[in-house]
Amino acid sequence: MRTAGPVGSGVLDAVTTRTFGTTIDRNPPRAFQLTDDLIPGKRTMSAPNKNYDPVAVTALSAAEVDRALADALAAIGAAATLDELKEARLAHDGDRAPLRLARAEIGALPPEAKAEAGRRVGAAMAAVRDAIGERQRQLERDRDEQVLVTERVDVTLPFDRTPAGARHPVTMTADRLADVFVAMGYEVAEGPEAEAEWYNFDALNIPPDHPAREMQDTLFVARPDGEPGPSGMVLRTHTSPVQIRSLLTRPLPLYVVSPGKVYRNEALDATHLPVFYQIEGLAVDEGLTMADLRGAIQAFVDALFGAGLRTRLRPDYFPFTEPSGDVSMECHVCRGESVKPGADPCRTCRSMGWIEIAGCGMVNPRVLVACGIDPDRYSGFAFGLGIERALMLAHGVNEIRDTVDGDVRFSRAFGMEI
Ligand code: DAH
């Protein structure tokens, strides 16, 4: 008799109590043995139902099948991730799953019970698979929705949020000046920023008692062993030591320019920086005169301000040049007009008409001698100028601090040259 009910309920109860009851008489019970027939994968064929034991087939009872099914559905429902669902599938639909093992025992039932048991177990297994499939789809949907949220890309955002960088205006000015000289056959030479005093001062004919050596101007480097006393090293106060380094290492004739950073013990204000840039020029050859120096100076003024501005030299003093001069150029803003009586004042040249831009001179023979060069055969000229100052003049910048503030609104005005 069939009893109505959910999958697996009732049907086998009838078989075990009634059908089994009659069969027990014909086939006396014997101890159950787990034979290969009962192990999935090892079974060669289903066993004929000659001898069976109700105990052996309790796995097929409606209660057991129901329980296995309920366990499976609970585990599937509880699986919160695809991995957990995989575990649940292996446990409840895998080779060792209770329902699979139960199905393996169907062969031990009498023929009349097999169909019922088969349907019961089959229905339970199908229900498990359906539940797994449903849960699988649901978890995949959840995962996909999650991915859409976590990996969301807003295609409407601006795509280029890191603007391309650009060279600093000071670097551009230094390069532009160096390029002018490179085009005339000069080489670019570099030297260290922590420099030996001998290069920075002695070899340049700057005597030990020269005011430039004093603590107020020069940043001295401490001894590496931490002991007090002089280390013989300074942060270079100008790019002129590169003259010495070039003269000692390069063959003559020599034409070099050396842009670079220099250091002075100065407070930062509108016109001074403790760290700034200079560019040095040095030419040593046979027969060089101040006329060559004048030509070189005119070349960089033309490069920086455009051709047509006059330059002039006035006597000055630098220990490493003899004679020495300071270079001025005609004011590029008022062109000297502000000097005339009744004219508008000029802020750029302070109505002087001329602007000082560099120091220069003929290389002092003592410098040549310090570098082992015969001053009777060779002569040379040198010049040095501050790059920030040149940039400020060329672009009408009033505050030298603008060059170090790092405000891109300042730098951007110079273009995005890379
Ligand atoms: N080194 C000098 C300074 O820092 C500038 C200078 C003057 C460089 C005359 C030169 C030169 O090469 O000839 O003030």
Short mmCIF file of C-alpha atoms and ligand atoms in Angstrom, two decimals:
data_model
loop_
_atom_site.label_atom_id
_atom_site.label_comp_id
_atom_site.label_asym_id
_atom_site.label_seq_id
_atom_site.Cartn_x
_atom_site.Cartn_y
_atom_site.Cartn_z
CA MET A 1 0.00 0.00 0.00
CA ARG A 2 1.33 3.40 -0.87
CA THR A 3 1.14 6.20 1.52
CA ALA A 4 0.96 9.71 0.28
CA GLY A 5 3.56 12.13 1.55
CA PRO A 6 6.69 13.93 0.71
CA VAL A 7 9.48 12.25 -1.18
CA GLY A 8 10.63 9.10 0.56
CA SER A 9 8.07 9.11 3.30
CA GLY A 10 5.83 6.19 4.01
CA VAL A 11 6.61 3.96 1.02
CA LEU A 12 9.55 2.10 2.48
CA ASP A 13 7.92 1.94 5.89
CA ALA A 14 5.36 -0.28 4.35
CA VAL A 15 8.05 -2.38 2.71
CA THR A 16 10.06 -2.85 5.87
CA THR A 17 7.18 -3.66 8.12
CA ARG A 18 4.97 -5.64 5.85
CA THR A 19 6.82 -6.90 2.84
CA PHE A 20 10.00 -7.48 4.79
CA GLY A 21 8.05 -9.19 7.49
CA THR A 22 6.83 -11.90 5.14
CA THR A 23 10.21 -12.35 3.51
CA ILE A 24 12.08 -12.79 6.76
CA ASP A 25 10.40 -16.17 7.17
CA ARG A 26 11.76 -17.43 3.87
CA ASN A 27 15.21 -16.02 4.28
CA PRO A 28 16.48 -16.26 7.80
CA PRO A 29 18.54 -13.21 8.84
CA ARG A 30 22.28 -13.34 8.77
CA ALA A 31 24.96 -10.97 9.81
CA PHE A 32 25.43 -8.08 7.39
CA GLN A 33 28.74 -7.95 5.58
CA LEU A 34 30.03 -5.03 3.67
CA THR A 35 30.94 -6.63 0.39
CA ASP A 36 32.43 -4.96 -2.68
CA ASP A 37 28.96 -5.05 -4.19
CA LEU A 38 27.91 -2.41 -1.76
CA ILE A 39 30.83 -0.08 -2.35
CA PRO A 40 30.20 2.28 -5.28
CA GLY A 41 32.87 1.90 -7.87
CA LYS A 42 33.84 -1.59 -6.70
CA ARG A 43 30.53 -3.15 -7.41
CA THR A 44 30.56 -5.33 -10.46
CA MET A 45 26.86 -6.03 -10.63
CA SER A 46 23.87 -5.54 -8.39
CA ALA A 47 23.46 -8.43 -6.06
CA PRO A 48 20.49 -10.77 -6.48
CA ASN A 49 18.11 -10.42 -3.63
CA LYS A 50 18.49 -13.84 -2.20
CA ASN A 51 19.60 -12.98 1.26
CA TYR A 52 19.02 -9.61 2.79
CA ASP A 53 18.86 -8.14 6.19
CA PRO A 54 16.43 -5.40 7.17
CA VAL A 55 19.20 -3.92 9.31
CA ALA A 56 21.42 -3.77 6.28
CA VAL A 57 18.96 -1.64 4.38
CA THR A 58 17.92 0.80 7.06
CA ALA A 59 19.64 3.43 4.98
CA LEU A 60 16.78 3.02 2.59
CA SER A 61 14.13 3.57 5.22
CA ALA A 62 11.87 6.52 4.61
CA ALA A 63 13.09 8.14 7.80
CA GLU A 64 16.74 7.76 6.80
CA VAL A 65 16.20 9.01 3.29
CA ASP A 66 14.20 11.93 4.63
CA ARG A 67 16.90 12.72 7.12
CA ALA A 68 19.64 12.51 4.49
CA LEU A 69 17.60 14.74 2.24
CA ALA A 70 16.88 17.21 5.03
CA ASP A 71 20.57 17.28 5.99
CA ALA A 72 21.54 17.87 2.39
CA LEU A 73 19.02 20.68 1.90
CA ALA A 74 20.09 22.30 5.16
CA ALA A 75 23.77 22.18 4.20
CA ILE A 76 23.05 23.50 0.72
CA GLY A 77 20.93 26.29 2.09
CA ALA A 78 23.60 27.18 4.64
CA ALA A 79 26.37 27.40 2.03
CA ALA A 80 27.18 31.10 1.93
CA THR A 81 29.86 30.91 -0.72
CA LEU A 82 30.55 28.88 -3.83
CA ASP A 83 33.35 27.11 -1.99
CA GLU A 84 31.06 26.13 0.85
CA LEU A 85 28.51 24.92 -1.68
CA LYS A 86 31.17 22.77 -3.28
CA GLU A 87 31.85 21.18 0.12
CA ALA A 88 28.14 20.61 0.63
CA ARG A 89 27.90 19.02 -2.83
CA LEU A 90 30.75 16.62 -2.12
CA ALA A 91 29.21 15.71 1.24
CA HIS A 92 25.65 15.20 -0.01
CA ASP A 93 25.98 14.34 -3.67
CA GLY A 94 29.47 12.88 -3.76
CA ASP A 95 30.56 9.25 -3.85
CA ARG A 96 30.34 8.90 -0.07
CA ALA A 97 27.13 10.86 0.30
CA PRO A 98 24.46 9.09 2.47
CA LEU A 99 21.94 8.98 -0.41
CA ARG A 100 24.52 7.51 -2.78
CA LEU A 101 25.40 4.86 -0.24
CA ALA A 102 21.71 4.19 0.28
CA ARG A 103 21.18 3.80 -3.45
CA ALA A 104 23.98 1.23 -3.49
CA GLU A 105 21.93 -0.88 -1.16
CA ILE A 106 18.85 -1.05 -3.34
CA GLY A 107 20.21 -4.17 -4.96
CA ALA A 108 19.87 -5.94 -1.61
CA LEU A 109 16.11 -5.44 -1.55
CA PRO A 110 13.59 -7.93 -2.80
CA PRO A 111 12.48 -7.17 -6.34
CA GLU A 112 9.10 -5.88 -5.22
CA ALA A 113 10.72 -3.30 -2.94
CA LYS A 114 13.42 -2.18 -5.34
CA ALA A 115 11.25 0.07 -7.47
CA GLU A 116 9.77 1.86 -4.50
CA ALA A 117 13.15 2.33 -2.86
CA GLY A 118 14.69 3.37 -6.16
CA ARG A 119 12.05 6.02 -6.70
CA ARG A 120 12.38 7.28 -3.16
CA VAL A 121 16.14 7.57 -3.27
CA GLY A 122 16.11 8.82 -6.85
CA ALA A 123 13.60 11.52 -5.98
CA ALA A 124 15.66 12.54 -2.95
CA MET A 125 18.85 12.70 -5.01
CA ALA A 126 17.12 14.71 -7.72
CA ALA A 127 15.85 17.10 -5.05
CA VAL A 128 19.38 17.46 -3.72
CA ARG A 129 20.75 18.18 -7.19
CA ASP A 130 18.00 20.68 -7.91
CA ALA A 131 18.75 22.43 -4.64
CA ILE A 132 22.47 22.50 -5.44
CA GLY A 133 21.81 23.87 -8.91
CA GLU A 134 19.48 26.51 -7.58
CA ARG A 135 21.87 27.52 -4.81
CA GLN A 136 24.76 27.54 -7.30
CA ARG A 137 22.90 29.95 -9.60
CA GLN A 138 21.96 32.12 -6.68
CA LEU A 139 25.51 32.31 -5.30
CA GLU A 140 26.91 33.03 -8.76
CA ARG A 141 24.36 35.80 -9.15
CA ASP A 142 25.36 37.20 -5.75
CA ARG A 143 29.03 37.00 -6.69
CA ASP A 144 28.46 38.72 -10.02
CA GLU A 145 26.47 41.46 -8.35
CA GLN A 146 29.23 41.85 -5.79
CA VAL A 147 31.86 42.10 -8.54
CA LEU A 148 29.83 44.76 -10.27
CA VAL A 149 29.82 46.79 -7.07
CA THR A 150 33.42 46.29 -5.96
CA GLU A 151 34.97 46.52 -9.40
CA ARG A 152 32.81 49.33 -10.59
CA VAL A 153 34.52 51.66 -13.01
CA ASP A 154 33.08 55.08 -13.47
CA VAL A 155 33.74 55.65 -17.14
CA THR A 156 32.56 59.22 -16.83
CA LEU A 157 35.51 60.17 -14.58
CA PRO A 158 38.26 62.19 -16.27
CA PHE A 159 40.77 59.60 -17.51
CA ASP A 160 43.96 61.60 -17.20
CA ARG A 161 44.00 62.75 -13.62
CA THR A 162 47.79 62.88 -13.25
CA PRO A 163 48.93 65.69 -15.49
CA ALA A 164 52.19 65.14 -17.27
CA GLY A 165 55.08 66.64 -15.39
CA ALA A 166 57.35 69.31 -16.78
CA ARG A 167 60.87 70.45 -16.22
CA HIS A 168 61.38 73.19 -13.70
CA PRO A 169 61.83 76.66 -15.20
CA VAL A 170 65.25 76.92 -13.55
CA THR A 171 66.32 73.66 -15.20
CA MET A 172 64.95 74.88 -18.54
CA THR A 173 66.88 78.15 -18.26
CA ALA A 174 70.09 76.31 -17.33
CA ASP A 175 69.66 73.91 -20.23
CA ARG A 176 68.89 76.69 -22.67
CA LEU A 177 72.05 78.54 -21.67
CA ALA A 178 74.16 75.38 -21.78
CA ASP A 179 72.72 74.62 -25.23
CA VAL A 180 73.88 78.01 -26.54
CA PHE A 181 77.43 77.13 -25.61
CA VAL A 182 77.20 73.50 -26.69
CA ALA A 183 76.19 74.83 -30.10
CA MET A 184 79.43 76.85 -30.10
CA GLY A 185 81.52 73.74 -29.36
CA TYR A 186 81.61 73.86 -25.55
CA GLU A 187 81.30 70.69 -23.46
CA VAL A 188 79.16 70.40 -20.36
CA ALA A 189 81.26 69.61 -17.26
CA GLU A 190 79.97 68.73 -13.82
CA GLY A 191 81.46 68.72 -10.36
CA PRO A 192 80.41 67.58 -6.87
CA GLU A 193 78.28 69.74 -4.62
CA ALA A 194 80.27 68.69 -1.54
CA GLU A 195 83.62 70.00 -2.66
CA ALA A 196 87.16 70.08 -1.30
CA GLU A 197 88.17 73.51 -0.03
CA TRP A 198 91.20 73.34 -2.25
CA TYR A 199 89.04 73.27 -5.41
CA ASN A 200 86.49 75.73 -4.09
CA PHE A 201 89.04 78.27 -2.82
CA ASP A 202 92.81 77.59 -2.89
CA ALA A 203 93.23 76.59 -6.51
CA LEU A 204 91.06 79.56 -7.48
CA ASN A 205 93.52 81.89 -5.79
CA ILE A 206 91.13 82.63 -2.94
CA PRO A 207 93.45 82.96 0.06
CA PRO A 208 92.61 81.51 3.49
CA ASP A 209 91.76 84.92 4.92
CA HIS A 210 89.42 85.87 2.05
CA PRO A 211 86.03 86.97 3.42
CA ALA A 212 84.22 84.50 1.17
CA ARG A 213 85.66 81.70 3.28
CA GLU A 214 84.10 83.03 6.44
CA MET A 215 81.48 81.07 8.31
CA GLN A 216 78.78 83.58 7.40
CA ASP A 217 79.09 82.74 3.70
CA THR A 218 80.31 79.20 3.47
CA LEU A 219 78.63 76.02 4.69
CA PHE A 220 81.44 73.80 5.96
CA VAL A 221 81.03 70.04 5.95
CA ALA A 222 81.62 68.34 9.31
CA ARG A 223 84.27 65.69 9.68
CA PRO A 224 82.96 62.20 8.93
CA ASP A 225 84.34 60.87 12.27
CA GLY A 226 82.22 63.43 14.15
CA GLU A 227 85.30 65.00 15.73
CA PRO A 228 85.43 68.81 15.90
CA GLY A 229 87.73 70.63 13.53
CA PRO A 230 87.87 71.20 9.78
CA SER A 231 87.10 68.42 7.34
CA GLY A 232 88.57 70.30 4.39
CA MET A 233 85.18 70.01 2.67
CA VAL A 234 82.53 72.62 1.97
CA LEU A 235 79.25 72.77 0.12
CA ARG A 236 80.51 74.50 -2.99
CA THR A 237 79.79 78.21 -2.87
CA HIS A 238 80.01 78.62 -6.63
CA THR A 239 80.48 76.56 -9.79
CA SER A 240 84.03 77.93 -10.30
CA PRO A 241 85.70 74.81 -8.77
CA VAL A 242 84.54 72.97 -11.90
CA GLN A 243 87.04 75.20 -13.74
CA ILE A 244 89.82 73.55 -11.74
CA ARG A 245 88.43 70.04 -12.13
CA SER A 246 88.13 70.57 -15.89
CA LEU A 247 91.64 72.03 -16.21
CA LEU A 248 93.09 69.08 -14.31
CA THR A 249 91.29 66.36 -16.25
CA ARG A 250 90.64 67.59 -19.78
CA PRO A 251 93.05 68.20 -22.62
CA LEU A 252 93.69 71.72 -23.93
CA PRO A 253 92.29 73.65 -25.66
CA LEU A 254 89.32 73.57 -23.34
CA TYR A 255 85.82 74.99 -23.68
CA VAL A 256 83.34 73.99 -20.95
CA VAL A 257 80.15 75.17 -19.34
CA SER A 258 79.02 73.85 -15.95
CA PRO A 259 75.53 74.47 -14.70
CA GLY A 260 74.81 73.33 -11.16
CA LYS A 261 73.64 73.89 -7.64
CA VAL A 262 75.60 76.01 -5.16
CA TYR A 263 75.18 76.73 -1.46
CA ARG A 264 75.60 79.76 0.72
CA ASN A 265 74.87 80.46 4.34
CA GLU A 266 72.18 83.01 3.47
CA ALA A 267 68.73 83.57 4.88
CA LEU A 268 65.90 83.03 2.44
CA ASP A 269 64.32 86.31 1.34
CA ALA A 270 62.86 87.93 -1.75
CA THR A 271 66.26 88.11 -3.46
CA HIS A 272 68.37 85.37 -1.78
CA LEU A 273 68.26 81.62 -1.62
CA PRO A 274 70.64 79.47 0.44
CA VAL A 275 70.66 76.97 -2.43
CA PHE A 276 70.65 78.27 -5.98
CA TYR A 277 72.01 77.59 -9.44
CA GLN A 278 74.89 79.04 -11.36
CA ILE A 279 76.35 78.41 -14.75
CA GLU A 280 80.07 78.71 -15.23
CA GLY A 281 81.89 79.13 -18.52
CA LEU A 282 85.60 78.54 -19.11
CA ALA A 283 87.69 78.71 -22.25
CA VAL A 284 91.44 78.09 -22.25
CA ASP A 285 93.28 78.14 -25.54
CA GLU A 286 96.21 79.75 -27.24
CA GLY A 287 95.70 83.42 -27.99
CA LEU A 288 92.33 84.05 -26.28
CA THR A 289 91.66 87.69 -25.48
CA MET A 290 88.93 89.80 -23.88
CA ALA A 291 87.41 90.15 -27.34
CA ASP A 292 86.57 86.45 -27.19
CA LEU A 293 85.09 86.98 -23.72
CA ARG A 294 82.92 89.82 -25.07
CA GLY A 295 81.67 87.58 -27.86
CA ALA A 296 80.79 84.75 -25.45
CA ILE A 297 78.90 87.14 -23.18
CA GLN A 298 76.97 88.60 -26.08
CA ALA A 299 76.02 85.06 -27.11
CA PHE A 300 74.32 84.21 -23.83
CA VAL A 301 72.58 87.58 -23.53
CA ASP A 302 71.22 87.09 -27.06
CA ALA A 303 70.13 83.57 -26.14
CA LEU A 304 68.27 84.68 -23.06
CA PHE A 305 66.74 87.97 -24.13
CA GLY A 306 66.82 87.85 -27.92
CA ALA A 307 69.36 89.57 -30.12
CA GLY A 308 69.85 93.34 -30.05
CA LEU A 309 70.60 94.19 -26.42
CA ARG A 310 73.92 95.86 -25.81
CA THR A 311 76.30 94.51 -23.16
CA ARG A 312 79.03 96.23 -21.25
CA LEU A 313 81.93 95.26 -18.99
CA ARG A 314 83.02 97.24 -15.97
CA PRO A 315 86.05 96.52 -13.82
CA ASP A 316 85.47 94.30 -10.82
CA TYR A 317 87.53 91.98 -8.70
CA PHE A 318 87.58 88.19 -8.53
CA PRO A 319 90.66 86.37 -7.26
CA PHE A 320 90.58 83.84 -10.10
CA THR A 321 90.37 86.31 -12.98
CA GLU A 322 92.70 89.10 -13.91
CA PRO A 323 91.47 91.48 -15.11
CA SER A 324 87.93 90.89 -13.83
CA GLY A 325 84.74 92.53 -14.81
CA ASP A 326 81.05 92.57 -14.17
CA VAL A 327 78.78 92.13 -17.15
CA SER A 328 75.77 94.33 -17.58
CA MET A 329 73.21 94.29 -20.30
CA GLU A 330 71.00 97.04 -21.52
CA CYS A 331 67.67 96.91 -19.67
CA HIS A 332 65.41 94.78 -21.83
CA VAL A 333 62.30 96.46 -20.43
CA CYS A 334 63.02 100.19 -20.82
CA ARG A 335 66.02 99.85 -23.16
CA GLY A 336 67.71 102.62 -21.21
CA GLU A 337 64.83 105.07 -21.72
CA SER A 338 64.07 105.33 -17.98
CA VAL A 339 67.40 107.07 -17.42
CA LYS A 340 66.39 110.05 -19.51
CA PRO A 341 65.10 113.11 -17.67
CA GLY A 342 61.34 113.09 -17.23
CA ALA A 343 60.99 109.43 -18.37
CA ASP A 344 58.82 106.88 -16.58
CA PRO A 345 60.74 104.98 -13.91
CA CYS A 346 61.67 101.34 -14.66
CA ARG A 347 61.27 98.76 -11.95
CA THR A 348 63.44 96.19 -13.68
CA CYS A 349 66.66 98.23 -13.85
CA ARG A 350 65.62 100.69 -11.13
CA SER A 351 65.95 103.34 -13.82
CA MET A 352 69.65 102.60 -14.18
CA GLY A 353 69.28 101.56 -17.84
CA TRP A 354 71.66 98.64 -17.26
CA ILE A 355 71.30 95.37 -15.41
CA GLU A 356 74.23 93.43 -13.92
CA ILE A 357 74.03 89.81 -14.88
CA ALA A 358 77.39 88.10 -14.51
CA GLY A 359 80.96 88.15 -13.29
CA CYS A 360 83.76 87.47 -15.71
CA GLY A 361 87.39 87.99 -16.54
CA MET A 362 90.54 86.57 -18.03
CA VAL A 363 91.69 83.47 -16.16
CA ASN A 364 94.27 84.47 -13.58
CA PRO A 365 97.66 82.97 -14.57
CA ARG A 366 97.98 81.75 -10.97
CA VAL A 367 94.97 79.49 -11.59
CA LEU A 368 96.60 78.12 -14.74
CA VAL A 369 99.82 77.46 -12.84
CA ALA A 370 97.93 75.72 -10.00
CA CYS A 371 96.62 73.36 -12.68
CA GLY A 372 100.03 72.82 -14.29
CA ILE A 373 99.31 74.92 -17.38
CA ASP A 374 101.91 77.21 -18.94
CA PRO A 375 100.44 80.74 -18.72
CA ASP A 376 102.88 82.00 -21.32
CA ARG A 377 101.39 79.70 -23.88
CA TYR A 378 97.75 79.55 -22.85
CA SER A 379 95.25 82.18 -21.84
CA GLY A 380 91.61 81.92 -21.02
CA PHE A 381 88.44 83.63 -20.00
CA ALA A 382 85.73 82.69 -17.56
CA PHE A 383 82.30 83.86 -16.57
CA GLY A 384 79.67 82.90 -14.07
CA LEU A 385 76.06 83.87 -13.55
CA GLY A 386 73.13 83.01 -11.35
CA ILE A 387 70.45 81.10 -13.19
CA GLU A 388 67.51 82.13 -11.02
CA ARG A 389 68.48 85.75 -11.50
CA ALA A 390 68.70 85.31 -15.26
CA LEU A 391 65.29 83.63 -15.25
CA MET A 392 63.77 86.37 -13.10
CA LEU A 393 65.08 89.05 -15.39
CA ALA A 394 63.99 87.28 -18.54
CA HIS A 395 60.47 86.64 -17.26
CA GLY A 396 59.80 89.57 -14.95
CA VAL A 397 59.71 87.47 -11.77
CA ASN A 398 60.05 89.65 -8.68
CA GLU A 399 60.40 87.02 -5.98
CA ILE A 400 63.25 84.52 -6.14
CA ARG A 401 61.24 82.39 -3.68
CA ASP A 402 58.77 81.66 -6.47
CA THR A 403 61.42 79.39 -7.96
CA VAL A 404 61.48 77.13 -4.91
CA ASP A 405 57.92 77.30 -3.61
CA GLY A 406 56.85 74.44 -5.85
CA ASP A 407 53.61 76.14 -6.84
CA VAL A 408 52.64 74.77 -10.24
CA ARG A 409 50.85 78.00 -11.09
CA PHE A 410 54.32 79.53 -11.28
CA SER A 411 55.92 76.68 -13.23
CA ARG A 412 52.99 76.28 -15.61
CA ALA A 413 53.49 79.80 -16.91
CA PHE A 414 56.73 78.54 -18.43
CA GLY A 415 55.01 75.87 -20.49
CA MET A 416 55.09 72.12 -20.18
CA GLU A 417 58.42 71.44 -21.88
CA ILE A 418 59.66 67.99 -20.89
N1 DAH B 1 82.21 82.50 -8.91
C1 DAH B 1 81.74 83.84 -8.87
C2 DAH B 1 80.65 84.01 -7.84
O1 DAH B 1 80.09 83.04 -7.45
C3 DAH B 1 81.18 84.28 -10.23
C4 DAH B 1 82.23 84.40 -11.26
C5 DAH B 1 82.85 85.61 -11.42
C6 DAH B 1 82.58 83.33 -12.01
C7 DAH B 1 83.86 85.76 -12.37
C8 DAH B 1 83.58 83.48 -12.99
C9 DAH B 1 84.19 84.69 -13.14
O2 DAH B 1 83.98 82.47 -13.75
O3 DAH B 1 85.16 84.84 -14.08
O4 DAH B 1 80.39 85.10 -7.42
#
